[in-house]
Amino acid sequence: MATFIVLLGPPGVGKGTQAKILAETTKLAHVSSGDLFRENLKNQTELGKLAKSYMDKGELVPDDVTISMIRDRLFRPDCEAGAILDGFPRTPAQAEALEKMLADFNGKVDYVPFITAPEEVLVERASGRWTCRSQGHIYHQKFNPPQKAGICDIDGSELYQRDDDKAETVTNRIKVYFQQTMPLVEYYRQKGVLVEIDGSQPVEQVTEELLSALKK
Ligand code: AMP
């Protein structure tokens, strides 16, 4: 049976970094809604143009388009064994839609690591973040710098700062998270799949906790 893991937590807590590591370790597909929107933006699709107007303000893209984008992604063959969902769901309507989608795979949300950190850590993490242009590998100017400034260690492509990682937008993204995404913590806690992880620890320690919780 397929395994689906939802990484839950505020912007800047390290979901993207951990999702990439977990995907490599577990061999499950990495499905990041933010990466999918950024890919659409890069390719100047209609979806990308629509998403940009919300992303620039740090607001959520409407549920209907987000849900249908994720549905298309989950039906690709690399998700047959399951996926690590990073950034989706972000609203109760998305969580309910996900449950219905996974039923088509004979699956369910198996495990929800809820990664947390104090707000000042989130702002510092997001505003110092550098992202790789080609595949979205993630660095931080202080906590995880690349070997060569401005260049991705893994694929040699250029690193850039996301528009929505500017301090002002990060603050709004955190506010939106508390208003719209926090209810999912209770939703998944009640289903008995939530595991709290302290995201203010170094990357390796967070990974260790995630993996040991997964093994259980
Ligand atoms: P992220 O890379 O996860 O921080 O997402 C960047 C931006 O993409 C968010 O601030 C939203 O504007 C949009 N976005 C990503 N995932 C979702 C989602 N599940 N629902 C709505 N908007 C999203």
PDB file of C-alpha atoms and ligand atoms in Angstrom:
ATOM      1  CA  MET A   1       0.000   0.000   0.000  1.00  0.00           C
ATOM      2  CA  ALA A   2       1.205   3.506  -0.813  1.00  0.00           C
ATOM      3  CA  THR A   3       2.587   5.741   1.971  1.00  0.00           C
ATOM      4  CA  PHE A   4       1.701   9.427   2.203  1.00  0.00           C
ATOM      5  CA  ILE A   5       3.483  11.822   4.541  1.00  0.00           C
ATOM      6  CA  VAL A   6       2.317  15.424   5.017  1.00  0.00           C
ATOM      7  CA  LEU A   7       4.920  17.861   6.329  1.00  0.00           C
ATOM      8  CA  LEU A   8       3.096  20.491   8.326  1.00  0.00           C
ATOM      9  CA  GLY A   9       4.623  23.668   9.705  1.00  0.00           C
ATOM     10  CA  PRO A  10       5.050  27.413   9.218  1.00  0.00           C
ATOM     11  CA  PRO A  11       6.967  29.025   6.345  1.00  0.00           C
ATOM     12  CA  GLY A  12      10.718  28.988   6.948  1.00  0.00           C
ATOM     13  CA  VAL A  13      10.693  26.075   9.396  1.00  0.00           C
ATOM     14  CA  GLY A  14      12.630  23.805   7.022  1.00  0.00           C
ATOM     15  CA  LYS A  15       9.860  21.704   5.415  1.00  0.00           C
ATOM     16  CA  GLY A  16      11.434  21.953   1.957  1.00  0.00           C
ATOM     17  CA  THR A  17      14.907  20.975   3.168  1.00  0.00           C
ATOM     18  CA  GLN A  18      13.583  18.035   5.187  1.00  0.00           C
ATOM     19  CA  ALA A  19      11.197  16.937   2.423  1.00  0.00           C
ATOM     20  CA  LYS A  20      14.084  16.619  -0.036  1.00  0.00           C
ATOM     21  CA  ILE A  21      16.137  14.550   2.437  1.00  0.00           C
ATOM     22  CA  LEU A  22      13.143  12.351   3.358  1.00  0.00           C
ATOM     23  CA  ALA A  23      12.254  11.782  -0.296  1.00  0.00           C
ATOM     24  CA  GLU A  24      15.800  10.609  -1.000  1.00  0.00           C
ATOM     25  CA  THR A  25      15.875   8.341   2.043  1.00  0.00           C
ATOM     26  CA  THR A  26      12.443   6.806   1.595  1.00  0.00           C
ATOM     27  CA  LYS A  27      12.459   6.853  -2.253  1.00  0.00           C
ATOM     28  CA  LEU A  28       8.989   8.398  -2.154  1.00  0.00           C
ATOM     29  CA  ALA A  29       8.157  11.259  -4.548  1.00  0.00           C
ATOM     30  CA  HIS A  30       8.610  14.823  -3.261  1.00  0.00           C
ATOM     31  CA  VAL A  31       5.474  16.842  -4.019  1.00  0.00           C
ATOM     32  CA  SER A  32       5.899  20.531  -3.173  1.00  0.00           C
ATOM     33  CA  SER A  33       2.994  22.827  -4.024  1.00  0.00           C
ATOM     34  CA  GLY A  34       5.270  25.905  -3.814  1.00  0.00           C
ATOM     35  CA  ASP A  35       7.782  24.303  -6.248  1.00  0.00           C
ATOM     36  CA  LEU A  36       4.947  23.410  -8.636  1.00  0.00           C
ATOM     37  CA  PHE A  37       3.695  27.015  -8.590  1.00  0.00           C
ATOM     38  CA  ARG A  38       7.250  28.319  -9.128  1.00  0.00           C
ATOM     39  CA  GLU A  39       7.714  25.910 -12.051  1.00  0.00           C
ATOM     40  CA  ASN A  40       4.499  27.250 -13.603  1.00  0.00           C
ATOM     41  CA  LEU A  41       5.724  30.788 -13.016  1.00  0.00           C
ATOM     42  CA  LYS A  42       9.038  30.031 -14.730  1.00  0.00           C
ATOM     43  CA  ASN A  43       7.191  28.520 -17.712  1.00  0.00           C
ATOM     44  CA  GLN A  44       4.758  31.462 -17.751  1.00  0.00           C
ATOM     45  CA  THR A  45       1.671  29.253 -17.790  1.00  0.00           C
ATOM     46  CA  GLU A  46      -1.777  30.676 -17.031  1.00  0.00           C
ATOM     47  CA  LEU A  47      -1.652  28.918 -13.652  1.00  0.00           C
ATOM     48  CA  GLY A  48       1.742  30.505 -12.963  1.00  0.00           C
ATOM     49  CA  LYS A  49       0.440  33.986 -13.788  1.00  0.00           C
ATOM     50  CA  LEU A  50      -2.580  33.500 -11.536  1.00  0.00           C
ATOM     51  CA  ALA A  51      -0.490  32.086  -8.670  1.00  0.00           C
ATOM     52  CA  LYS A  52       2.032  34.949  -8.850  1.00  0.00           C
ATOM     53  CA  SER A  53      -0.540  37.555  -7.827  1.00  0.00           C
ATOM     54  CA  TYR A  54      -1.151  35.646  -4.579  1.00  0.00           C
ATOM     55  CA  MET A  55       2.417  34.504  -3.939  1.00  0.00           C
ATOM     56  CA  ASP A  56       3.825  38.031  -4.214  1.00  0.00           C
ATOM     57  CA  LYS A  57       1.575  39.131  -1.366  1.00  0.00           C
ATOM     58  CA  GLY A  58       2.222  36.029   0.725  1.00  0.00           C
ATOM     59  CA  GLU A  59      -1.431  34.969   0.341  1.00  0.00           C
ATOM     60  CA  LEU A  60      -2.694  31.480  -0.480  1.00  0.00           C
ATOM     61  CA  VAL A  61      -3.597  30.568  -4.051  1.00  0.00           C
ATOM     62  CA  PRO A  62      -7.331  29.636  -4.201  1.00  0.00           C
ATOM     63  CA  ASP A  63      -8.200  26.085  -3.137  1.00  0.00           C
ATOM     64  CA  ASP A  64      -9.780  24.918  -6.421  1.00  0.00           C
ATOM     65  CA  VAL A  65      -6.719  25.545  -8.613  1.00  0.00           C
ATOM     66  CA  THR A  66      -4.310  24.314  -5.931  1.00  0.00           C
ATOM     67  CA  ILE A  67      -6.254  21.089  -5.400  1.00  0.00           C
ATOM     68  CA  SER A  68      -6.480  20.313  -9.104  1.00  0.00           C
ATOM     69  CA  MET A  69      -2.732  20.965  -9.562  1.00  0.00           C
ATOM     70  CA  ILE A  70      -1.921  18.502  -6.746  1.00  0.00           C
ATOM     71  CA  ARG A  71      -4.380  15.933  -8.063  1.00  0.00           C
ATOM     72  CA  ASP A  72      -2.616  15.978 -11.452  1.00  0.00           C
ATOM     73  CA  ARG A  73       0.747  15.624  -9.724  1.00  0.00           C
ATOM     74  CA  LEU A  74      -0.337  12.686  -7.535  1.00  0.00           C
ATOM     75  CA  PHE A  75      -1.561  10.792 -10.564  1.00  0.00           C
ATOM     76  CA  ARG A  76       1.921  10.774 -12.109  1.00  0.00           C
ATOM     77  CA  PRO A  77       3.587   7.334 -12.011  1.00  0.00           C
ATOM     78  CA  ASP A  78       6.332   8.330  -9.549  1.00  0.00           C
ATOM     79  CA  CYS A  79       3.655   8.693  -6.824  1.00  0.00           C
ATOM     80  CA  GLU A  80       2.465   5.105  -7.097  1.00  0.00           C
ATOM     81  CA  ALA A  81       4.362   4.083  -3.941  1.00  0.00           C
ATOM     82  CA  GLY A  82       3.326   7.294  -2.170  1.00  0.00           C
ATOM     83  CA  ALA A  83       4.679  10.804  -1.622  1.00  0.00           C
ATOM     84  CA  ILE A  84       6.087  13.351   0.775  1.00  0.00           C
ATOM     85  CA  LEU A  85       3.714  16.314   0.600  1.00  0.00           C
ATOM     86  CA  ASP A  86       5.414  19.618   1.323  1.00  0.00           C
ATOM     87  CA  GLY A  87       3.237  22.757   1.559  1.00  0.00           C
ATOM     88  CA  PHE A  88      -0.024  20.945   0.820  1.00  0.00           C
ATOM     89  CA  PRO A  89      -2.612  20.827   2.357  1.00  0.00           C
ATOM     90  CA  ARG A  90      -2.688  24.337   3.802  1.00  0.00           C
ATOM     91  CA  THR A  91      -6.437  24.733   4.468  1.00  0.00           C
ATOM     92  CA  PRO A  92      -9.141  22.418   5.863  1.00  0.00           C
ATOM     93  CA  ALA A  93     -10.776  22.246   2.391  1.00  0.00           C
ATOM     94  CA  GLN A  94      -7.458  21.071   0.906  1.00  0.00           C
ATOM     95  CA  ALA A  95      -7.068  18.450   3.660  1.00  0.00           C
ATOM     96  CA  GLU A  96     -10.522  17.054   2.923  1.00  0.00           C
ATOM     97  CA  ALA A  97      -9.846  17.038  -0.819  1.00  0.00           C
ATOM     98  CA  LEU A  98      -6.567  15.207  -0.189  1.00  0.00           C
ATOM     99  CA  GLU A  99      -8.343  12.520   1.793  1.00  0.00           C
ATOM    100  CA  LYS A 100     -10.716  11.904  -1.121  1.00  0.00           C
ATOM    101  CA  MET A 101      -7.866  11.862  -3.654  1.00  0.00           C
ATOM    102  CA  LEU A 102      -5.870   9.342  -1.622  1.00  0.00           C
ATOM    103  CA  ALA A 103      -8.872   7.053  -1.321  1.00  0.00           C
ATOM    104  CA  ASP A 104      -8.479   6.589  -5.108  1.00  0.00           C
ATOM    105  CA  PHE A 105      -5.029   5.154  -4.391  1.00  0.00           C
ATOM    106  CA  ASN A 106      -6.403   2.994  -1.628  1.00  0.00           C
ATOM    107  CA  GLY A 107      -4.292   5.172   0.628  1.00  0.00           C
ATOM    108  CA  LYS A 108      -4.534   7.755   3.396  1.00  0.00           C
ATOM    109  CA  VAL A 109      -2.354  10.286   5.187  1.00  0.00           C
ATOM    110  CA  ASP A 110      -0.159   7.975   7.257  1.00  0.00           C
ATOM    111  CA  TYR A 111       2.052  10.354   9.132  1.00  0.00           C
ATOM    112  CA  VAL A 112       2.107  14.121   9.734  1.00  0.00           C
ATOM    113  CA  PRO A 113       5.309  15.560  11.196  1.00  0.00           C
ATOM    114  CA  PHE A 114       4.374  18.982  12.554  1.00  0.00           C
ATOM    115  CA  ILE A 115       7.605  20.990  12.548  1.00  0.00           C
ATOM    116  CA  THR A 116       7.598  24.115  14.702  1.00  0.00           C
ATOM    117  CA  ALA A 117       9.929  26.965  15.660  1.00  0.00           C
ATOM    118  CA  PRO A 118       9.539  30.412  17.264  1.00  0.00           C
ATOM    119  CA  GLU A 119       8.541  33.220  14.885  1.00  0.00           C
ATOM    120  CA  GLU A 120      11.919  35.025  15.015  1.00  0.00           C
ATOM    121  CA  VAL A 121      13.649  31.816  13.865  1.00  0.00           C
ATOM    122  CA  LEU A 122      11.207  31.537  10.937  1.00  0.00           C
ATOM    123  CA  VAL A 123      11.841  35.086   9.728  1.00  0.00           C
ATOM    124  CA  GLU A 124      15.614  34.642   9.983  1.00  0.00           C
ATOM    125  CA  ARG A 125      15.481  31.284   8.157  1.00  0.00           C
ATOM    126  CA  ALA A 126      13.259  32.489   5.318  1.00  0.00           C
ATOM    127  CA  SER A 127      14.924  35.845   4.797  1.00  0.00           C
ATOM    128  CA  GLY A 128      18.419  34.280   4.624  1.00  0.00           C
ATOM    129  CA  ARG A 129      17.312  31.527   2.256  1.00  0.00           C
ATOM    130  CA  TRP A 130      18.802  31.053  -1.218  1.00  0.00           C
ATOM    131  CA  THR A 131      17.069  28.738  -3.674  1.00  0.00           C
ATOM    132  CA  CYS A 132      18.530  26.972  -6.701  1.00  0.00           C
ATOM    133  CA  ARG A 133      17.064  28.125  -9.996  1.00  0.00           C
ATOM    134  CA  SER A 134      16.875  24.726 -11.704  1.00  0.00           C
ATOM    135  CA  GLN A 135      15.658  22.288  -9.041  1.00  0.00           C
ATOM    136  CA  GLY A 136      14.860  24.306  -5.938  1.00  0.00           C
ATOM    137  CA  HIS A 137      17.714  23.020  -3.728  1.00  0.00           C
ATOM    138  CA  ILE A 138      17.762  25.122  -0.568  1.00  0.00           C
ATOM    139  CA  TYR A 139      20.629  26.961   1.186  1.00  0.00           C
ATOM    140  CA  HIS A 140      20.922  29.523   3.950  1.00  0.00           C
ATOM    141  CA  GLN A 141      23.541  32.263   3.999  1.00  0.00           C
ATOM    142  CA  LYS A 142      24.384  31.539   7.654  1.00  0.00           C
ATOM    143  CA  PHE A 143      23.156  28.045   8.579  1.00  0.00           C
ATOM    144  CA  ASN A 144      23.778  26.123   5.372  1.00  0.00           C
ATOM    145  CA  PRO A 145      25.888  28.177   2.941  1.00  0.00           C
ATOM    146  CA  PRO A 146      26.850  26.774  -0.487  1.00  0.00           C
ATOM    147  CA  GLN A 147      30.532  25.985  -1.046  1.00  0.00           C
ATOM    148  CA  LYS A 148      30.737  28.710  -3.708  1.00  0.00           C
ATOM    149  CA  ALA A 149      28.646  31.853  -3.146  1.00  0.00           C
ATOM    150  CA  GLY A 150      25.642  32.064  -5.459  1.00  0.00           C
ATOM    151  CA  ILE A 151      26.091  28.571  -6.967  1.00  0.00           C
ATOM    152  CA  CYS A 152      24.204  25.354  -6.120  1.00  0.00           C
ATOM    153  CA  ASP A 153      26.571  22.626  -4.803  1.00  0.00           C
ATOM    154  CA  ILE A 154      24.411  19.896  -6.318  1.00  0.00           C
ATOM    155  CA  ASP A 155      23.750  21.022  -9.890  1.00  0.00           C
ATOM    156  CA  GLY A 156      25.869  24.179 -10.373  1.00  0.00           C
ATOM    157  CA  SER A 157      22.910  26.405 -11.200  1.00  0.00           C
ATOM    158  CA  GLU A 158      22.413  29.964  -9.986  1.00  0.00           C
ATOM    159  CA  LEU A 159      21.011  30.629  -6.505  1.00  0.00           C
ATOM    160  CA  TYR A 160      18.386  33.363  -6.086  1.00  0.00           C
ATOM    161  CA  GLN A 161      16.343  34.865  -3.294  1.00  0.00           C
ATOM    162  CA  ARG A 162      12.605  34.148  -3.692  1.00  0.00           C
ATOM    163  CA  ASP A 163      10.554  37.360  -3.962  1.00  0.00           C
ATOM    164  CA  ASP A 164       8.298  36.103  -1.189  1.00  0.00           C
ATOM    165  CA  ASP A 165      11.266  35.516   1.154  1.00  0.00           C
ATOM    166  CA  LYS A 166      11.683  39.285   1.671  1.00  0.00           C
ATOM    167  CA  ALA A 167      11.091  40.047   5.387  1.00  0.00           C
ATOM    168  CA  GLU A 168       7.790  41.919   4.830  1.00  0.00           C
ATOM    169  CA  THR A 169       6.190  39.118   2.814  1.00  0.00           C
ATOM    170  CA  VAL A 170       7.519  36.454   5.197  1.00  0.00           C
ATOM    171  CA  THR A 171       5.684  38.182   8.064  1.00  0.00           C
ATOM    172  CA  ASN A 172       2.427  38.034   6.102  1.00  0.00           C
ATOM    173  CA  ARG A 173       3.002  34.382   5.135  1.00  0.00           C
ATOM    174  CA  ILE A 174       3.410  33.534   8.823  1.00  0.00           C
ATOM    175  CA  LYS A 175       0.183  35.416   9.647  1.00  0.00           C
ATOM    176  CA  VAL A 176      -1.678  33.559   6.879  1.00  0.00           C
ATOM    177  CA  TYR A 177      -0.266  30.285   8.219  1.00  0.00           C
ATOM    178  CA  PHE A 178      -1.668  30.965  11.712  1.00  0.00           C
ATOM    179  CA  GLN A 179      -5.073  31.929  10.327  1.00  0.00           C
ATOM    180  CA  GLN A 180      -5.594  29.294   7.645  1.00  0.00           C
ATOM    181  CA  THR A 181      -3.243  26.368   8.198  1.00  0.00           C
ATOM    182  CA  MET A 182      -3.095  26.000  12.004  1.00  0.00           C
ATOM    183  CA  PRO A 183      -6.544  24.295  12.149  1.00  0.00           C
ATOM    184  CA  LEU A 184      -4.916  21.341  10.358  1.00  0.00           C
ATOM    185  CA  VAL A 185      -2.822  20.613  13.446  1.00  0.00           C
ATOM    186  CA  GLU A 186      -5.967  19.657  15.391  1.00  0.00           C
ATOM    187  CA  TYR A 187      -7.455  17.931  12.345  1.00  0.00           C
ATOM    188  CA  TYR A 188      -4.474  15.566  12.069  1.00  0.00           C
ATOM    189  CA  ARG A 189      -3.990  15.258  15.839  1.00  0.00           C
ATOM    190  CA  GLN A 190      -7.522  13.902  16.104  1.00  0.00           C
ATOM    191  CA  LYS A 191      -6.754  11.366  13.407  1.00  0.00           C
ATOM    192  CA  GLY A 192      -3.810  10.176  15.541  1.00  0.00           C
ATOM    193  CA  VAL A 193      -1.157  10.773  12.867  1.00  0.00           C
ATOM    194  CA  LEU A 194       0.482  13.985  14.148  1.00  0.00           C
ATOM    195  CA  VAL A 195       4.037  13.950  15.528  1.00  0.00           C
ATOM    196  CA  GLU A 196       5.542  17.194  16.846  1.00  0.00           C
ATOM    197  CA  ILE A 197       9.137  17.942  15.906  1.00  0.00           C
ATOM    198  CA  ASP A 198      11.268  20.848  17.162  1.00  0.00           C
ATOM    199  CA  GLY A 199      12.358  22.602  13.959  1.00  0.00           C
ATOM    200  CA  SER A 200      14.673  25.072  15.669  1.00  0.00           C
ATOM    201  CA  GLN A 201      17.341  22.340  15.956  1.00  0.00           C
ATOM    202  CA  PRO A 202      20.088  21.931  13.319  1.00  0.00           C
ATOM    203  CA  VAL A 203      19.015  20.265  10.033  1.00  0.00           C
ATOM    204  CA  GLU A 204      20.664  16.891  10.838  1.00  0.00           C
ATOM    205  CA  GLN A 205      18.942  16.607  14.204  1.00  0.00           C
ATOM    206  CA  VAL A 206      15.521  17.403  12.739  1.00  0.00           C
ATOM    207  CA  THR A 207      16.112  14.721  10.089  1.00  0.00           C
ATOM    208  CA  GLU A 208      17.109  12.218  12.772  1.00  0.00           C
ATOM    209  CA  GLU A 209      13.897  12.851  14.741  1.00  0.00           C
ATOM    210  CA  LEU A 210      11.793  12.615  11.587  1.00  0.00           C
ATOM    211  CA  LEU A 211      13.334   9.319  10.573  1.00  0.00           C
ATOM    212  CA  SER A 212      13.076   7.755  14.016  1.00  0.00           C
ATOM    213  CA  ALA A 213       9.399   8.768  14.258  1.00  0.00           C
ATOM    214  CA  LEU A 214       8.860   7.270  10.780  1.00  0.00           C
ATOM    215  CA  LYS A 215      10.403   3.953  11.812  1.00  0.00           C
ATOM    216  CA  LYS A 216       7.959   3.669  14.717  1.00  0.00           C
TER     217      LYS A 216
HETATM  218  P1  AMP B   1       6.022  27.583  -0.256  1.00  0.00           P
HETATM  219  O1  AMP B   1       7.112  27.352  -1.234  1.00  0.00           O
HETATM  220  O2  AMP B   1       5.411  26.332   0.266  1.00  0.00           O
HETATM  221  O3  AMP B   1       6.449  28.522   0.854  1.00  0.00           O
HETATM  222  O4  AMP B   1       4.829  28.326  -1.047  1.00  0.00           O
HETATM  223  C1  AMP B   1       5.045  29.584  -1.660  1.00  0.00           C
HETATM  224  C2  AMP B   1       3.694  30.216  -1.970  1.00  0.00           C
HETATM  225  O5  AMP B   1       2.968  29.403  -2.900  1.00  0.00           O
HETATM  226  C3  AMP B   1       2.747  30.394  -0.798  1.00  0.00           C
HETATM  227  O6  AMP B   1       3.005  31.564  -0.042  1.00  0.00           O
HETATM  228  C4  AMP B   1       1.396  30.473  -1.513  1.00  0.00           C
HETATM  229  O7  AMP B   1       1.192  31.724  -2.140  1.00  0.00           O
HETATM  230  C5  AMP B   1       1.569  29.420  -2.619  1.00  0.00           C
HETATM  231  N1  AMP B   1       1.174  28.082  -2.125  1.00  0.00           N
HETATM  232  C6  AMP B   1       1.985  27.015  -1.921  1.00  0.00           C
HETATM  233  N2  AMP B   1       1.289  25.952  -1.491  1.00  0.00           N
HETATM  234  C7  AMP B   1       0.006  26.351  -1.399  1.00  0.00           C
HETATM  235  C8  AMP B   1      -1.208  25.728  -0.987  1.00  0.00           C
HETATM  236  N3  AMP B   1      -1.231  24.450  -0.564  1.00  0.00           N
HETATM  237  N4  AMP B   1      -2.367  26.447  -1.039  1.00  0.00           N
HETATM  238  C9  AMP B   1      -2.367  27.714  -1.463  1.00  0.00           C
HETATM  239  N5  AMP B   1      -1.259  28.390  -1.846  1.00  0.00           N
HETATM  240  C10 AMP B   1      -0.069  27.718  -1.817  1.00  0.00           C
END
